[in-house]
Coordinates of C-alpha atoms and ligand atoms in Angstrom, one line a residue:
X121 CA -20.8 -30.9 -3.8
X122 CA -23.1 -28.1 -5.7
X123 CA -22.3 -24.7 -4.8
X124 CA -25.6 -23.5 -3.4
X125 CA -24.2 -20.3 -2.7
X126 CA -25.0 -16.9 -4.6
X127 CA -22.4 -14.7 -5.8
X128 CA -22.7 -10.9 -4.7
X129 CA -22.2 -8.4 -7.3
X130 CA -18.6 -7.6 -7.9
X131 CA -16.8 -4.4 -6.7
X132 CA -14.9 -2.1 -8.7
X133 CA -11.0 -3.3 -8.7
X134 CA -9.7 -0.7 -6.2
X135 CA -12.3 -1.3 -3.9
X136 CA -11.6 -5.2 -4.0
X137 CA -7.8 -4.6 -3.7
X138 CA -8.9 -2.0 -0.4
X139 CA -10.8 -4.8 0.8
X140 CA -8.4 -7.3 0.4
X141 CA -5.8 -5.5 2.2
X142 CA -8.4 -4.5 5.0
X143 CA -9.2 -8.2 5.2
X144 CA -5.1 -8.5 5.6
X145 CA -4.5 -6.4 8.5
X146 CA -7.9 -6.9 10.8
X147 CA -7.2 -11.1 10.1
X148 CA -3.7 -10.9 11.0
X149 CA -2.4 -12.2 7.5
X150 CA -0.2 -8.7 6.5
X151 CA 0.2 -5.1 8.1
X152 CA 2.8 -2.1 7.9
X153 CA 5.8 -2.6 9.3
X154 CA 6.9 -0.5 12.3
X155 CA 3.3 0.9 11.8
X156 CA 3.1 2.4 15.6
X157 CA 6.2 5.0 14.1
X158 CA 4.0 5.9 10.9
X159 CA 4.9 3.1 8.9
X160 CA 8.1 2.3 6.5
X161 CA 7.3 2.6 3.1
X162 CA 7.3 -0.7 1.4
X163 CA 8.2 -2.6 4.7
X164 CA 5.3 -5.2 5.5
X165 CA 5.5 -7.9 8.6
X166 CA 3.7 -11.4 8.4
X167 CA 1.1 -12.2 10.5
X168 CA 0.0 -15.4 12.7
X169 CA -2.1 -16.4 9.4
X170 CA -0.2 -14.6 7.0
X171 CA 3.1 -16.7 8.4
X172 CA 1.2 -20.2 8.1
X173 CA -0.3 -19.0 4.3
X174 CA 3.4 -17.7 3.0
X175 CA 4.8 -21.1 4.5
X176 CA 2.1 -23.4 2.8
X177 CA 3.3 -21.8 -0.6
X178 CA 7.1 -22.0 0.0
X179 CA 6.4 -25.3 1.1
X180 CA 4.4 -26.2 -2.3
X181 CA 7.3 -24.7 -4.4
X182 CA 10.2 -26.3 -2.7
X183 CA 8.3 -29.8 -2.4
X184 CA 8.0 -29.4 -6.2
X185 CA 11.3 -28.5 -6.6
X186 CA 13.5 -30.8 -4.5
X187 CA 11.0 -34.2 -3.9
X188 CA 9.1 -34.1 -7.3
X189 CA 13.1 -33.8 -9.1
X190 CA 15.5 -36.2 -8.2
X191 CA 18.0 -33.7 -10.0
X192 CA 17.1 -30.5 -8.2
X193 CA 18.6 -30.2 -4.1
X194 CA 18.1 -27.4 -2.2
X195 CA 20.7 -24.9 -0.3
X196 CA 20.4 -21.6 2.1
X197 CA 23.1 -19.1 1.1
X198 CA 23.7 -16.3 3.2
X199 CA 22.5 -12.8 2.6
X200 CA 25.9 -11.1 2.5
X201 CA 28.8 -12.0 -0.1
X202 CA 32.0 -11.4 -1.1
X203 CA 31.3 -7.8 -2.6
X204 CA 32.9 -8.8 -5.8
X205 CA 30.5 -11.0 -6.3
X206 CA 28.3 -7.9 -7.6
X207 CA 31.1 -6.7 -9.9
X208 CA 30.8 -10.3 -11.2
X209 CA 27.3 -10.4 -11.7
X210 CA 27.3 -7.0 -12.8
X211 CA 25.0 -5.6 -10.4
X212 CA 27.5 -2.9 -9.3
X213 CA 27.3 -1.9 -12.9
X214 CA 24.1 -2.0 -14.0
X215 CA 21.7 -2.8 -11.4
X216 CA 19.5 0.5 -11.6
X217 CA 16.3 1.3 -13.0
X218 CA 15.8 4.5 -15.3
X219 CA 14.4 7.5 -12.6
X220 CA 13.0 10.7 -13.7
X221 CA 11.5 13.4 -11.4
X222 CA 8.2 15.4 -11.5
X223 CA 10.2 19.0 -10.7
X224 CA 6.5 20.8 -10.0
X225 CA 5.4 17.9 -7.5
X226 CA 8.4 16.5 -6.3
X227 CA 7.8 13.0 -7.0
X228 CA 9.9 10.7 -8.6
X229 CA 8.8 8.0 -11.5
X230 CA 10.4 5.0 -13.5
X231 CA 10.7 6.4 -16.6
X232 CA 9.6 2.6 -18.3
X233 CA 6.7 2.6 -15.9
X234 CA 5.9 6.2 -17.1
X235 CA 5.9 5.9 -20.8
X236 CA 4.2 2.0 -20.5
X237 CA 1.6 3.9 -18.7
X238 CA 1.2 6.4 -21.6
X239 CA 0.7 3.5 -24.1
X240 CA -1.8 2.0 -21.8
X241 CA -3.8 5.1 -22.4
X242 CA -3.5 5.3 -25.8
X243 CA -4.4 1.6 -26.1
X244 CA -7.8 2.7 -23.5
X245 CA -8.9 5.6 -26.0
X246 CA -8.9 3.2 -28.8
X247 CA -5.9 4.7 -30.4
X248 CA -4.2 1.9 -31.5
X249 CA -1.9 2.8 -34.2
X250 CA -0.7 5.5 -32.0
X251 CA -0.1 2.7 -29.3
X252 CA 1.7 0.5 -31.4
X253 CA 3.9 3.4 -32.9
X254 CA 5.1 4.6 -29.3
X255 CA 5.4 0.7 -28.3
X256 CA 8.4 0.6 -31.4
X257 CA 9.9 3.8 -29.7
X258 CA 10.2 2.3 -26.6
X259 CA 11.5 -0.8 -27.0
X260 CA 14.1 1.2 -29.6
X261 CA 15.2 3.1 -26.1
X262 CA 15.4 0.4 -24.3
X263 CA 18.2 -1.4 -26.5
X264 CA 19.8 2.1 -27.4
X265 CA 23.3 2.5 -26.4
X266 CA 22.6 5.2 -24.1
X267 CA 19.1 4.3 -22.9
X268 CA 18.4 6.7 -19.8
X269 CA 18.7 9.9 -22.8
X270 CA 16.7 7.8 -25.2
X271 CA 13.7 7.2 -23.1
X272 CA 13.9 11.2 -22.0
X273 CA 13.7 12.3 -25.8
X274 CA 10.6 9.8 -26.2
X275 CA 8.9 11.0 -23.1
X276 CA 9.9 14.8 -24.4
X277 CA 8.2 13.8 -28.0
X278 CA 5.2 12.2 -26.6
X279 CA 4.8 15.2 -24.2
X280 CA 4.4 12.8 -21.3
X281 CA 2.8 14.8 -18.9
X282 CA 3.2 13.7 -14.7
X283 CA 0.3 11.6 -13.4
X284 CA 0.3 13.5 -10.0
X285 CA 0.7 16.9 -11.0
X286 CA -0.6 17.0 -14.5
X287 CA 2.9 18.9 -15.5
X288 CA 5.1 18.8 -18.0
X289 CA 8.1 19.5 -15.6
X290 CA 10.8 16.8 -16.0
X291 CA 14.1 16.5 -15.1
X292 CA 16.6 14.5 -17.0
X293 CA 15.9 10.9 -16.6
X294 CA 19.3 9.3 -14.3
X295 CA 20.0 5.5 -13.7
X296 CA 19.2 4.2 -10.1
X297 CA 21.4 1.7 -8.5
X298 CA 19.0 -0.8 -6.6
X299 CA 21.4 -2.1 -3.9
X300 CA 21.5 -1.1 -0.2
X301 CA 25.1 -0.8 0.3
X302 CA 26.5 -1.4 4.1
X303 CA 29.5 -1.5 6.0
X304 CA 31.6 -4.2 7.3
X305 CA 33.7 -3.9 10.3
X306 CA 34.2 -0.2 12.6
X307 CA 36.6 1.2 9.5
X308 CA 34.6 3.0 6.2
X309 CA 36.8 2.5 3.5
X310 CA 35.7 0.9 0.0
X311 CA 37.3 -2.9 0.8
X312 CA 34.4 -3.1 3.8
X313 CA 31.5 -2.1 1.6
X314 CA 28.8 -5.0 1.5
X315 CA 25.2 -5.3 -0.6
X316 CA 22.4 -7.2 0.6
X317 CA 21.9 -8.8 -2.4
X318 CA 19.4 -7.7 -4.8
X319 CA 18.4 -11.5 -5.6
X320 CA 19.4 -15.1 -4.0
X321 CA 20.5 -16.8 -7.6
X322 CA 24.3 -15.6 -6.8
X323 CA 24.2 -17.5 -4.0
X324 CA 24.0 -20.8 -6.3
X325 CA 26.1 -19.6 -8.8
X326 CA 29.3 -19.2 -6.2
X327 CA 28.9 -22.1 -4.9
X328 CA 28.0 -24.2 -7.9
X329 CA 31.1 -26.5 -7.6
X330 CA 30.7 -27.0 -4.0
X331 CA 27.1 -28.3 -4.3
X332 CA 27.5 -30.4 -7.7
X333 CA 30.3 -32.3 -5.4
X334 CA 29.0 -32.9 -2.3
X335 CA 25.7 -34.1 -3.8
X336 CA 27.4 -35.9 -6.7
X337 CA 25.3 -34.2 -9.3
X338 CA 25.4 -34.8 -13.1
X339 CA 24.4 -32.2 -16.0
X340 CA 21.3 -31.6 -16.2
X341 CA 20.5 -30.6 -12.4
X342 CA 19.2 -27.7 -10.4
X343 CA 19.6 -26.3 -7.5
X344 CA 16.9 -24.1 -5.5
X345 CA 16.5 -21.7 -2.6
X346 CA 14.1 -19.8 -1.1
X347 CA 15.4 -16.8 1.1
X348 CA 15.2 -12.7 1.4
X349 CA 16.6 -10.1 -1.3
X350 CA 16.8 -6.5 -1.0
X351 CA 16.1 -3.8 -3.5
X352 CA 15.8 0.0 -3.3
X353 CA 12.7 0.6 -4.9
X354 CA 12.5 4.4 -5.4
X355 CA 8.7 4.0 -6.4
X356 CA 6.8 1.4 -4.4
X357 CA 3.1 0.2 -4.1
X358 CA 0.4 -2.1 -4.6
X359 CA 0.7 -2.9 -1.4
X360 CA 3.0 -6.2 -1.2
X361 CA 4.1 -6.5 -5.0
X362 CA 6.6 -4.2 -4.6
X363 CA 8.7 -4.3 -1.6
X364 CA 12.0 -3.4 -0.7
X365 CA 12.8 -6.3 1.3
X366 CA 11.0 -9.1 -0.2
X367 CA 11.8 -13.3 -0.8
X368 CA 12.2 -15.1 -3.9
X369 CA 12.2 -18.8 -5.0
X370 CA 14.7 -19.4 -7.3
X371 CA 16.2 -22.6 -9.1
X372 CA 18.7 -22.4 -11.3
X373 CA 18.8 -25.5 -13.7
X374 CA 22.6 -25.9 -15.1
X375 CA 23.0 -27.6 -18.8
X376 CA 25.2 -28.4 -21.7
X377 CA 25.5 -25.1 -24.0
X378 CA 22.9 -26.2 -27.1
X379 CA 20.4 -27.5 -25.0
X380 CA 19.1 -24.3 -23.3
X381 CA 16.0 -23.9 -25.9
X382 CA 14.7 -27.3 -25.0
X383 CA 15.3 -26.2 -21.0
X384 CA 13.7 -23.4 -21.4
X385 CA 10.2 -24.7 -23.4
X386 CA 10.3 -27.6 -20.5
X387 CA 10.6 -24.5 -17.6
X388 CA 8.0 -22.7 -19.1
X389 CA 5.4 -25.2 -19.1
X390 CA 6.3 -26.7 -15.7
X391 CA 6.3 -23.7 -14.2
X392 CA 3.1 -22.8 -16.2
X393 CA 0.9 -25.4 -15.1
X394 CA 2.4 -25.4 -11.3
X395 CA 0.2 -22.0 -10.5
X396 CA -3.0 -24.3 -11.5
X397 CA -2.0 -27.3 -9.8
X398 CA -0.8 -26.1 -6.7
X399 CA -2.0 -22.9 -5.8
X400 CA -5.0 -23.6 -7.3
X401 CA -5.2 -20.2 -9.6
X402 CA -7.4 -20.1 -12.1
X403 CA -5.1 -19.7 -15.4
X404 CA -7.1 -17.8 -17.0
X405 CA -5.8 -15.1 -14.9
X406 CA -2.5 -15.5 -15.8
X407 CA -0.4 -14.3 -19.0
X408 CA 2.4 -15.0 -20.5
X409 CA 4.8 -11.9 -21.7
X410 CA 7.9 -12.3 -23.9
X411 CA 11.2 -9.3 -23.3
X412 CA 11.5 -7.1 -25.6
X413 CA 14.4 -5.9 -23.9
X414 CA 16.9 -8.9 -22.4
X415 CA 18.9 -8.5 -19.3
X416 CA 23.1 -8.3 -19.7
X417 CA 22.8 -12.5 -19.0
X418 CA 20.2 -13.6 -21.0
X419 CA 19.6 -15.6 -24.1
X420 CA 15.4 -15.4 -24.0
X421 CA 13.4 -14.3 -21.3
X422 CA 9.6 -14.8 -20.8
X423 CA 7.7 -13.7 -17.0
X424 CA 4.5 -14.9 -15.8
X425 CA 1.8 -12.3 -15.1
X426 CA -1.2 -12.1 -13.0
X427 CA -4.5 -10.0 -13.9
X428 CA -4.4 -8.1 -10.7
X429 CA -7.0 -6.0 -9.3
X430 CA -4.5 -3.1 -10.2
X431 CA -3.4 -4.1 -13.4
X432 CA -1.5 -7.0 -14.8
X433 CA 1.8 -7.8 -13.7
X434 CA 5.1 -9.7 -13.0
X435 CA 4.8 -12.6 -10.8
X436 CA 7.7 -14.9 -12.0
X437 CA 10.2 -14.2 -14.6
X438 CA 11.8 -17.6 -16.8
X439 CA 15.3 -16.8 -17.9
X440 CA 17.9 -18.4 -20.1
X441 CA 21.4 -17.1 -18.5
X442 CA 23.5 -18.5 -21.2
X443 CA 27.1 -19.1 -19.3
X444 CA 27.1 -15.2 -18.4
X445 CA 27.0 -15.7 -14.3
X446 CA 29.7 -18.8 -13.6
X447 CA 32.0 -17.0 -16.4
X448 CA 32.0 -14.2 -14.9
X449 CA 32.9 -15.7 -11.8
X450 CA 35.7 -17.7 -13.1
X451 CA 37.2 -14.8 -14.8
X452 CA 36.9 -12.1 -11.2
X453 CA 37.2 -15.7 -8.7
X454 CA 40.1 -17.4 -11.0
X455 CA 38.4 -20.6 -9.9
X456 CA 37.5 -22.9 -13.0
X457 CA 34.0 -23.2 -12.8
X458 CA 33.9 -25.9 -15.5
X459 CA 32.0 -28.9 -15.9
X460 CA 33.5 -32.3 -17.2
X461 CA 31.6 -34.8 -18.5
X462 CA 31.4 -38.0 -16.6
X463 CA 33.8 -39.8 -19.4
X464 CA 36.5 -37.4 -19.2
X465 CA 35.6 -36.5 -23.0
X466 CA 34.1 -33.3 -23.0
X467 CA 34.4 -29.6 -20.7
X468 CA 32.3 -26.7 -20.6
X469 CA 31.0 -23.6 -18.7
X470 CA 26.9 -24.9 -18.2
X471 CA 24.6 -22.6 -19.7
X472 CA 21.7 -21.9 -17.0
X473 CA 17.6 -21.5 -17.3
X474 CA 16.4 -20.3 -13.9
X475 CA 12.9 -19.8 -12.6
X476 CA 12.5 -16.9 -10.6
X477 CA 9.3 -15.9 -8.2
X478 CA 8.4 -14.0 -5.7
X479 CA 7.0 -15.4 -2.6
X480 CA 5.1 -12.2 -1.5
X481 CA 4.1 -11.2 -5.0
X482 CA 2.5 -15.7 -4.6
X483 CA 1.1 -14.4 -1.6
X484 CA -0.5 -11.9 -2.7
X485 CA -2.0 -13.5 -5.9
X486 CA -3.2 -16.4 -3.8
X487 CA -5.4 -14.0 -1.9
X488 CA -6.8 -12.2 -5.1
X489 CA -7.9 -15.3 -6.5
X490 CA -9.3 -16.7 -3.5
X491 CA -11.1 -13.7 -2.7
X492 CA -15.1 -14.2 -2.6
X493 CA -17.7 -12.4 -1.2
X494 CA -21.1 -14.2 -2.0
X495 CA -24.6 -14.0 -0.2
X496 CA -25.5 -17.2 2.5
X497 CA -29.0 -17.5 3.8
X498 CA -30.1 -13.7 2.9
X499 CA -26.4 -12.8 4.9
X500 CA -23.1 -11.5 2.7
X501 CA -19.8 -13.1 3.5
X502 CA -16.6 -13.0 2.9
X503 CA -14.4 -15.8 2.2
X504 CA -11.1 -17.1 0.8
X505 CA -11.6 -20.1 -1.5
X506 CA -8.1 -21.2 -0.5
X507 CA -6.8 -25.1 -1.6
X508 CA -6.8 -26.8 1.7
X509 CA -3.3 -27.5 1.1
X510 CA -2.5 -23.6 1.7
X511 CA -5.2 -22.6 4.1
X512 CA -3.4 -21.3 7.2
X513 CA -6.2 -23.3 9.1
X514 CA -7.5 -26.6 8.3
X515 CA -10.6 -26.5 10.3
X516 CA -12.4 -25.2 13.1
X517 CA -13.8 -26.9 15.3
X518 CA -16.8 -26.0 17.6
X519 CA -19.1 -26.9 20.3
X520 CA -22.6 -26.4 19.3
X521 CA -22.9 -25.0 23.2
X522 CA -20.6 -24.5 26.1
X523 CA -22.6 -26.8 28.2
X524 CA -23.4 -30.2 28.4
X525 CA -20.3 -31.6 28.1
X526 CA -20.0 -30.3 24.5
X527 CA -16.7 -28.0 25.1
X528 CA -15.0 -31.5 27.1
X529 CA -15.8 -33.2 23.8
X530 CA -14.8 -30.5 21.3
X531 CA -11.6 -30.2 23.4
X532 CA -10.9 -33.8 22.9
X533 CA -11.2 -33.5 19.3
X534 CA -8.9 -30.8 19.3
X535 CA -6.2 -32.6 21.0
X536 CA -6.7 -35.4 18.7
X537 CA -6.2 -33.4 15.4
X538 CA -3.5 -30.7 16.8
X539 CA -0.8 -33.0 16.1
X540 CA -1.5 -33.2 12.7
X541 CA -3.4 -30.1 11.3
X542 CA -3.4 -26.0 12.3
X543 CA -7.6 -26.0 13.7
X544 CA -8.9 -23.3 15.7
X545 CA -11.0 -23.7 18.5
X546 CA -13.9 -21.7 19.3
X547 CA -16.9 -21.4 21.2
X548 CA -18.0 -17.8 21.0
X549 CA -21.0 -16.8 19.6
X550 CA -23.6 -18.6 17.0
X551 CA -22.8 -20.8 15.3
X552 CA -23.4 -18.8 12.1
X553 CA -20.6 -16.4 13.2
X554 CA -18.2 -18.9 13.8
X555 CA -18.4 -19.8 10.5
X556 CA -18.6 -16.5 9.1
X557 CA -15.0 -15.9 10.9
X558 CA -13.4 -19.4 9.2
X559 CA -14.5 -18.5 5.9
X560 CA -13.0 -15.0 6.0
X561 CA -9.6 -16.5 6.9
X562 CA -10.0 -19.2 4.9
X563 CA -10.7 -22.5 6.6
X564 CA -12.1 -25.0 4.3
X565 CA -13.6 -27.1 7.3
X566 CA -15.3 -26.9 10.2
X567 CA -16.7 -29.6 12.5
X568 CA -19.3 -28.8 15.2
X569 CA -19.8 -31.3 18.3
X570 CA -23.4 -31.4 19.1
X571 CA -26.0 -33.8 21.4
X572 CA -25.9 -36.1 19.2
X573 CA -22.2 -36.5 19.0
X574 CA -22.3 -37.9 22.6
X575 CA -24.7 -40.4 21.7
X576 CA -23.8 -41.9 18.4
X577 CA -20.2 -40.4 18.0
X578 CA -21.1 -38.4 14.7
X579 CA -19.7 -34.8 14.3
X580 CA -21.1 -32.5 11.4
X581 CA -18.6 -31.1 8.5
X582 CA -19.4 -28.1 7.0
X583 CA -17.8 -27.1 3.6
X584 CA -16.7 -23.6 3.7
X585 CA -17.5 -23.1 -0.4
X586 CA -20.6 -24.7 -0.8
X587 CA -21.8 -24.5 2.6
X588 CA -23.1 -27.9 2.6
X589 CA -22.7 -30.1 6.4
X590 CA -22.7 -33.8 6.2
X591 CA -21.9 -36.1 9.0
X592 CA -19.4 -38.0 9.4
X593 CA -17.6 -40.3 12.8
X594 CA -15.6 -38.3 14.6
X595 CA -12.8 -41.4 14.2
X596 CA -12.7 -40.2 11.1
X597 CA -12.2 -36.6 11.1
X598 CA -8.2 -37.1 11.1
X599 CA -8.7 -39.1 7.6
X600 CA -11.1 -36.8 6.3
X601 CA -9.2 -33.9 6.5
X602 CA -5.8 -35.7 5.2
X603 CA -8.0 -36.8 2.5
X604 CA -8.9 -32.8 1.5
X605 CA -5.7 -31.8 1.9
X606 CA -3.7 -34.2 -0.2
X607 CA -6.8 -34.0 -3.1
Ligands
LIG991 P1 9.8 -5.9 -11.7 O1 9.9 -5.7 -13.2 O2 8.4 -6.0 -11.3 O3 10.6 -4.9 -10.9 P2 11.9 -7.8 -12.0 O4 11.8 -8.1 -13.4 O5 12.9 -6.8 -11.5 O6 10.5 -7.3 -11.4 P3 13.2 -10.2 -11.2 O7 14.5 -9.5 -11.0 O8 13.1 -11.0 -12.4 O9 12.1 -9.1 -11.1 O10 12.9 -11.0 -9.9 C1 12.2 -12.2 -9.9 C2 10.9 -12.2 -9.1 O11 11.2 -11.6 -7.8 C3 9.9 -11.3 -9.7 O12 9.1 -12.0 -10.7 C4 9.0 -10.9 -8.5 O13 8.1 -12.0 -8.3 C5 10.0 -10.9 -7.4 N1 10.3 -9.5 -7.1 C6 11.2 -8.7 -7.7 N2 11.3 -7.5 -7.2 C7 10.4 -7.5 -6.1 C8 10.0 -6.5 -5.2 N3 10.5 -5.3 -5.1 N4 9.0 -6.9 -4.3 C9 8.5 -8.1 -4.3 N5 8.8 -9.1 -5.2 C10 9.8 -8.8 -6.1

């Protein structure tokens, strides 16, 4: 169907991402957590639609995972692990991020995040050789031997002066260790020290044997999961793209060493073209960006970023792991975490590519893109051009009045289609604003029980992007909407 709608001018991008989050709390989708105590920073709880919208996209991502690959299963590790885990992975080691503090205002920075920001600028006031000459520096810093003194030198020859405070006040830049530590048991010594982990991929790595066994998998497989990780972010924001407890979706695909390039250009795209097919984002607003700088484990690492209202960022990262992670664990376990070839001929430690997002940061991306505000018979809406696949509600469903036996049939229709689809009921007000309060949350249908319906057993649709209604037999709602939903 035609869009007959007209699009409203578009809003600056802070103002869309203060909308957005507006839209978030009054619709029950996201809000502070703990808010009634002030808030804790970077804490954020779920709400009823927010629950049902972050479920439809784990859902999309695990369906692709485990049913669309008969060589990928799924497992649900627990948060807390064996602390020598961490020394394996070498999270105990080098799981920080480079801090540096403003000393006039007290605030504390990334010192990477400080010095990309400068090169942003340059790159804004069209000085681009300038930009491309700080660009070298950094990623120089980044791979030098002692990194934290080597980005404090660049910000001390670029004169990098705070973005709060305007100062040029620094103290030395010191390496952060991300991991909430806790205790085990009533006795504080070292042995009862636990993390939360920092991500869930150690999960699958420990218990790589155990799965490959007990679901008789043979090289190449993968296994996925979807659960909570904890980081101590120092500097937080954007609302939920940076969080310190947050979920990923991770699947870590285990190989023969060699093949690891052709993994990786078969990850990329899959994961590539996923975002379009079912989230429904528009791919133009995505970007691909290569490392310059690799992590201790990897071989070749690319992310996945989104043109967000407040700038472009990280939304998955694609690694190549080489052997680094089930090594590791061999040599602090002293379990063999070999693989032997099915004939007995060959043995090796499987390199790994593993796909890494985050389900908030998903979340969040989904509701940029969907965001619309357009103008509907001389009247300005709101509404989220959700796939009905991830709307949290799948229609509503209205009597035209609350007499004449049109709530009894509306009713009915609900009962019918509650067993199958989320749909809200609702009765209040005109029609107009019924629909008004769908498309803000999303709903991509909504059937209205009128007069007529009592006498011919017709029920009107009503698209929530194009605003068109049609008419269709009520028998035939359940069909219709299965139809939408599996398009
Ligand atoms: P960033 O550079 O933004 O800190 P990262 O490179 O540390 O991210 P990874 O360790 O690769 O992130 O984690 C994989 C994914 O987990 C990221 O692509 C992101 O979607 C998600 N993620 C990581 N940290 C956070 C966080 N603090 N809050 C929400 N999601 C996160």
């Amino acid at each position: 169907m035609a869009d007959s709608t007209v699009k409203k001018k578009s809003d600056s991008p802070e103002k869309v991402m203060e909308k957005i989050v507006s839209l978030c709390k009054r619709r029950g989708f996201v809000f502070q957590s703990s808010e009634i105590y002030g808030g804790l920073g970077a804490c954020y709880d779920y709400g009823p639609l927010g629950v049902e919208l972050k479920k439809n996209i784990k859902d999309a991502w695990w369906d692709f995972m485990t049913k669309e690959h008969d060589n990928i299963v799924g497992i649900d590790a627990a948060i807390m692990m064996h602390p020598k885990t961490w020394e394996a992975s070498g999270h105990v080691a080098s799981f920080s991020d480079p801090m540096i503090d403003d000393k006039t205002s007290k605030k504390r920075y990334r010192a990477d995040h400080l010095i990309e920001g400068y090169i942003r600028q340059l790159e804004k006031k069209n000085k681009v050789a300038d930009a491309e000459r700080v660009q070298a520096e950094f990623v120089k810093a980044q791979n030098a031997e002692n990194m934290p003194k080597a980005l404090y030198d660049l910000i001390v020859a670029e004169q990098i002066k705070s973005p709060d405070s305007g100062a040029f006040n620094w103290t030395e830049v010191r390496q952060f260790n991300l991991m909430f530590k806790t205790e085990l048991g009533a006795v504080a010594d070292d042995a009862s020290i636990l993390y939360l982990r920092p991500e869930t991929a150690q999960g699958i790595f420990v218990n790589f044997h155990t799965v490959r066994e007990s679901a008789r998998l043979k090289i190449p497989f993968g296994i996925a999961q979807i659960g909570k990780a904890f980081r101590n972010e120092i500097v937080k924001g954007n609302f939920i793209f940076r969080m310190i407890e947050f979920e990923q979706m991770e699947m870590q695909y285990f190989i023969k060493p060699g093949a690891q390039k052709e993994a990786f250009s078969m990850w990329q795209e899959k994961r590539f073209n996923w975002y379009a097919d079912y989230l429904g984002i528009n791919t133009e607003n995505l970007v691909w960006y290569q490392h310059d700088k690799l992590a201790h484990y990897a071989d070749a690492a690319y992310d996945i970023k989104y043109k967000f209202p407040f700038g472009t960022e990280e939304i998955e990262g694609i690694h190549s792991r080489t052997d680094f992670d089930l090594r590791r664990h061999q040599e602090y376990s002293g379990k063999n975490m070999e693989y032997v070839e099915p004939d007995g001929k060959e043995r090796y430690i499987p390199y790994v590519v593993e796909t890494s997002c985050g389900c908030d940061r998903l979340f969040l991306m989904t509701l940029c893109d969907a965001y619309e505000e357009d103008v509907v018979d001389e009247e300005e809406r709101t509404s989220l051009r959700l796939h009905p696949k991830l709307a949290p509600v799948k229609a509503g469903i209205f009597p035209l009045m609350k007499k004449d036996g049109l709530p009894e049939a509306a009713e009915k229709l609900l009962k019918d289609v509650q067993k199958y689809f989320k749909v809200q009921y609702d009765e209040a007000g005109a029609i107009g604003r019924r629909y008004r309060r769908q498309d803000e949350i999303g709903t991509p249908y909504c059937f209205t029980i009128d007069h007529d319906t009592l006498k011919d057993d017709t029920v009107t649709v009503r698209d929530r992007d194009t605003t068109k209604q049609e008419r269709i037999n009520i028998s035939q709602v359940k069909a219709y909407l299965t139809d939408k939903i599996s398009e």
